[in-house]
Amino acid sequence: MHSIAVAGHLCLDIAPRLGSTAVLEPGRLFEVGPLAISLGGSVANTGRALVDLGATVTPFASIGDDEFDGTRVDVQGTDLLHVGYPPLLPGLLVDG
């Protein structure tokens, strides 16, 4: 199988558990269940899917206020590079 570098956006998805009686109406509050926290963004989602398909995945993502300009993405020894969510990566869009 291929070795794939996955670079781009990484975040935490936070979703409340909604009961069967929850009705979403603007301006109305209702009680929700516990929050589920999971990894999200293209690095986590694409990386997880590729691992499930049997690929060897190397993830690359920024942390905090790091600039994601691609200089730290090392693709040596990988067969493919997947870059997700380019609009969220301003360093990759500089100068077209």
JSON list of C-alpha atoms in Angstrom, two decimals:
[
{"chain": "A", "resi": 1, "resn": "MET", "atom": "CA", "xyz": [0.00, 0.00, 0.00]},
{"chain": "A", "resi": 2, "resn": "HIS", "atom": "CA", "xyz": [1.03, 3.62, -0.42]},
{"chain": "A", "resi": 3, "resn": "SER", "atom": "CA", "xyz": [2.74, 5.91, 2.06]},
{"chain": "A", "resi": 4, "resn": "ILE", "atom": "CA", "xyz": [0.81, 9.19, 2.13]},
{"chain": "A", "resi": 5, "resn": "ALA", "atom": "CA", "xyz": [1.58, 12.55, 3.76]},
{"chain": "A", "resi": 6, "resn": "VAL", "atom": "CA", "xyz": [-1.62, 14.35, 4.81]},
{"chain": "A", "resi": 7, "resn": "ALA", "atom": "CA", "xyz": [-1.26, 18.09, 5.44]},
{"chain": "A", "resi": 8, "resn": "GLY", "atom": "CA", "xyz": [-3.72, 20.81, 6.27]},
{"chain": "A", "resi": 9, "resn": "HIS", "atom": "CA", "xyz": [-6.35, 21.71, 8.82]},
{"chain": "A", "resi": 10, "resn": "LEU", "atom": "CA", "xyz": [-6.67, 19.84, 12.13]},
{"chain": "A", "resi": 11, "resn": "CYS", "atom": "CA", "xyz": [-9.23, 20.72, 14.80]},
{"chain": "A", "resi": 12, "resn": "LEU", "atom": "CA", "xyz": [-11.46, 19.35, 17.53]},
{"chain": "A", "resi": 13, "resn": "ASP", "atom": "CA", "xyz": [-15.09, 18.73, 16.69]},
{"chain": "A", "resi": 14, "resn": "ILE", "atom": "CA", "xyz": [-17.40, 19.33, 19.66]},
{"chain": "A", "resi": 15, "resn": "ALA", "atom": "CA", "xyz": [-20.95, 18.04, 19.28]},
{"chain": "A", "resi": 16, "resn": "PRO", "atom": "CA", "xyz": [-23.70, 17.83, 21.91]},
{"chain": "A", "resi": 17, "resn": "ARG", "atom": "CA", "xyz": [-25.83, 14.72, 22.15]},
{"chain": "A", "resi": 18, "resn": "LEU", "atom": "CA", "xyz": [-29.34, 15.70, 21.13]},
{"chain": "A", "resi": 19, "resn": "GLY", "atom": "CA", "xyz": [-32.32, 13.74, 22.38]},
{"chain": "A", "resi": 20, "resn": "SER", "atom": "CA", "xyz": [-35.16, 12.64, 20.14]},
{"chain": "A", "resi": 21, "resn": "THR", "atom": "CA", "xyz": [-37.35, 15.48, 21.47]},
{"chain": "A", "resi": 22, "resn": "ALA", "atom": "CA", "xyz": [-34.88, 18.26, 20.61]},
{"chain": "A", "resi": 23, "resn": "VAL", "atom": "CA", "xyz": [-36.43, 20.81, 18.29]},
{"chain": "A", "resi": 24, "resn": "LEU", "atom": "CA", "xyz": [-34.02, 23.37, 16.89]},
{"chain": "A", "resi": 25, "resn": "GLU", "atom": "CA", "xyz": [-35.78, 26.72, 16.84]},
{"chain": "A", "resi": 26, "resn": "PRO", "atom": "CA", "xyz": [-34.04, 30.10, 16.60]},
{"chain": "A", "resi": 27, "resn": "GLY", "atom": "CA", "xyz": [-33.85, 31.87, 19.98]},
{"chain": "A", "resi": 28, "resn": "ARG", "atom": "CA", "xyz": [-34.99, 28.84, 21.98]},
{"chain": "A", "resi": 29, "resn": "LEU", "atom": "CA", "xyz": [-32.88, 27.03, 24.57]},
{"chain": "A", "resi": 30, "resn": "PHE", "atom": "CA", "xyz": [-33.15, 23.37, 25.39]},
{"chain": "A", "resi": 31, "resn": "GLU", "atom": "CA", "xyz": [-31.16, 20.90, 27.44]},
{"chain": "A", "resi": 32, "resn": "VAL", "atom": "CA", "xyz": [-28.64, 18.74, 25.63]},
{"chain": "A", "resi": 33, "resn": "GLY", "atom": "CA", "xyz": [-26.73, 15.66, 26.65]},
{"chain": "A", "resi": 34, "resn": "PRO", "atom": "CA", "xyz": [-22.98, 15.32, 27.15]},
{"chain": "A", "resi": 35, "resn": "LEU", "atom": "CA", "xyz": [-20.56, 16.67, 24.61]},
{"chain": "A", "resi": 36, "resn": "ALA", "atom": "CA", "xyz": [-18.69, 14.35, 22.29]},
{"chain": "A", "resi": 37, "resn": "ILE", "atom": "CA", "xyz": [-15.19, 15.55, 21.42]},
{"chain": "A", "resi": 38, "resn": "SER", "atom": "CA", "xyz": [-13.32, 14.07, 18.45]},
{"chain": "A", "resi": 39, "resn": "LEU", "atom": "CA", "xyz": [-10.58, 15.00, 16.03]},
{"chain": "A", "resi": 40, "resn": "GLY", "atom": "CA", "xyz": [-11.74, 16.81, 12.91]},
{"chain": "A", "resi": 41, "resn": "GLY", "atom": "CA", "xyz": [-10.43, 18.63, 9.87]},
{"chain": "A", "resi": 42, "resn": "SER", "atom": "CA", "xyz": [-8.88, 17.19, 6.74]},
{"chain": "A", "resi": 43, "resn": "VAL", "atom": "CA", "xyz": [-5.75, 15.83, 8.44]},
{"chain": "A", "resi": 44, "resn": "ALA", "atom": "CA", "xyz": [-7.75, 13.71, 10.91]},
{"chain": "A", "resi": 45, "resn": "ASN", "atom": "CA", "xyz": [-10.64, 12.77, 8.63]},
{"chain": "A", "resi": 46, "resn": "THR", "atom": "CA", "xyz": [-8.60, 11.95, 5.52]},
{"chain": "A", "resi": 47, "resn": "GLY", "atom": "CA", "xyz": [-5.81, 10.38, 7.55]},
{"chain": "A", "resi": 48, "resn": "ARG", "atom": "CA", "xyz": [-8.24, 8.12, 9.43]},
{"chain": "A", "resi": 49, "resn": "ALA", "atom": "CA", "xyz": [-9.91, 6.99, 6.18]},
{"chain": "A", "resi": 50, "resn": "LEU", "atom": "CA", "xyz": [-6.56, 6.26, 4.53]},
{"chain": "A", "resi": 51, "resn": "VAL", "atom": "CA", "xyz": [-5.34, 4.25, 7.54]},
{"chain": "A", "resi": 52, "resn": "ASP", "atom": "CA", "xyz": [-8.59, 2.27, 7.44]},
{"chain": "A", "resi": 53, "resn": "LEU", "atom": "CA", "xyz": [-7.80, 1.50, 3.78]},
{"chain": "A", "resi": 54, "resn": "GLY", "atom": "CA", "xyz": [-4.35, 0.21, 4.78]},
{"chain": "A", "resi": 55, "resn": "ALA", "atom": "CA", "xyz": [-2.13, 3.18, 3.87]},
{"chain": "A", "resi": 56, "resn": "THR", "atom": "CA", "xyz": [0.80, 4.39, 5.96]},
{"chain": "A", "resi": 57, "resn": "VAL", "atom": "CA", "xyz": [-0.04, 8.01, 6.86]},
{"chain": "A", "resi": 58, "resn": "THR", "atom": "CA", "xyz": [2.21, 10.81, 8.09]},
{"chain": "A", "resi": 59, "resn": "PRO", "atom": "CA", "xyz": [0.15, 13.78, 9.36]},
{"chain": "A", "resi": 60, "resn": "PHE", "atom": "CA", "xyz": [1.25, 17.44, 9.17]},
{"chain": "A", "resi": 61, "resn": "ALA", "atom": "CA", "xyz": [-0.72, 20.23, 10.85]},
{"chain": "A", "resi": 62, "resn": "SER", "atom": "CA", "xyz": [-0.09, 23.54, 12.59]},
{"chain": "A", "resi": 63, "resn": "ILE", "atom": "CA", "xyz": [-0.51, 24.03, 16.33]},
{"chain": "A", "resi": 64, "resn": "GLY", "atom": "CA", "xyz": [-1.60, 27.26, 17.98]},
{"chain": "A", "resi": 65, "resn": "ASP", "atom": "CA", "xyz": [-0.50, 30.30, 15.99]},
{"chain": "A", "resi": 66, "resn": "ASP", "atom": "CA", "xyz": [2.10, 28.43, 13.91]},
{"chain": "A", "resi": 67, "resn": "GLU", "atom": "CA", "xyz": [2.17, 29.57, 10.31]},
{"chain": "A", "resi": 68, "resn": "PHE", "atom": "CA", "xyz": [1.24, 26.66, 7.99]},
{"chain": "A", "resi": 69, "resn": "ASP", "atom": "CA", "xyz": [3.41, 27.63, 5.00]},
{"chain": "A", "resi": 70, "resn": "GLY", "atom": "CA", "xyz": [4.47, 24.16, 3.95]},
{"chain": "A", "resi": 71, "resn": "THR", "atom": "CA", "xyz": [8.14, 24.49, 4.91]},
{"chain": "A", "resi": 72, "resn": "ARG", "atom": "CA", "xyz": [7.88, 21.81, 7.60]},
{"chain": "A", "resi": 73, "resn": "VAL", "atom": "CA", "xyz": [6.06, 19.28, 5.42]},
{"chain": "A", "resi": 74, "resn": "ASP", "atom": "CA", "xyz": [8.63, 16.61, 4.61]},
{"chain": "A", "resi": 75, "resn": "VAL", "atom": "CA", "xyz": [7.45, 14.37, 1.79]},
{"chain": "A", "resi": 76, "resn": "GLN", "atom": "CA", "xyz": [10.69, 12.40, 1.48]},
{"chain": "A", "resi": 77, "resn": "GLY", "atom": "CA", "xyz": [9.82, 8.71, 1.40]},
{"chain": "A", "resi": 78, "resn": "THR", "atom": "CA", "xyz": [6.11, 9.20, 0.73]},
{"chain": "A", "resi": 79, "resn": "ASP", "atom": "CA", "xyz": [4.28, 8.28, -2.45]},
{"chain": "A", "resi": 80, "resn": "LEU", "atom": "CA", "xyz": [1.55, 10.93, -2.30]},
{"chain": "A", "resi": 81, "resn": "LEU", "atom": "CA", "xyz": [0.73, 14.25, -0.63]},
{"chain": "A", "resi": 82, "resn": "HIS", "atom": "CA", "xyz": [-2.83, 15.25, 0.23]},
{"chain": "A", "resi": 83, "resn": "VAL", "atom": "CA", "xyz": [-3.42, 18.91, 1.18]},
{"chain": "A", "resi": 84, "resn": "GLY", "atom": "CA", "xyz": [-6.86, 19.70, 2.56]},
{"chain": "A", "resi": 85, "resn": "TYR", "atom": "CA", "xyz": [-8.78, 22.95, 3.06]},
{"chain": "A", "resi": 86, "resn": "PRO", "atom": "CA", "xyz": [-6.40, 25.31, 1.18]},
{"chain": "A", "resi": 87, "resn": "PRO", "atom": "CA", "xyz": [-8.57, 28.39, 1.97]},
{"chain": "A", "resi": 88, "resn": "LEU", "atom": "CA", "xyz": [-7.76, 27.83, 5.67]},
{"chain": "A", "resi": 89, "resn": "LEU", "atom": "CA", "xyz": [-4.03, 27.76, 4.90]},
{"chain": "A", "resi": 90, "resn": "PRO", "atom": "CA", "xyz": [-3.15, 31.32, 3.84]},
{"chain": "A", "resi": 91, "resn": "GLY", "atom": "CA", "xyz": [0.57, 30.58, 3.61]},
{"chain": "A", "resi": 92, "resn": "LEU", "atom": "CA", "xyz": [-0.10, 28.22, 0.72]},
{"chain": "A", "resi": 93, "resn": "LEU", "atom": "CA", "xyz": [-2.09, 30.77, -1.23]},
{"chain": "A", "resi": 94, "resn": "VAL", "atom": "CA", "xyz": [0.48, 33.60, -1.17]},
{"chain": "A", "resi": 95, "resn": "ASP", "atom": "CA", "xyz": [1.48, 34.73, -4.68]},
{"chain": "A", "resi": 96, "resn": "GLY", "atom": "CA", "xyz": [-1.14, 32.47, -6.28]}
]
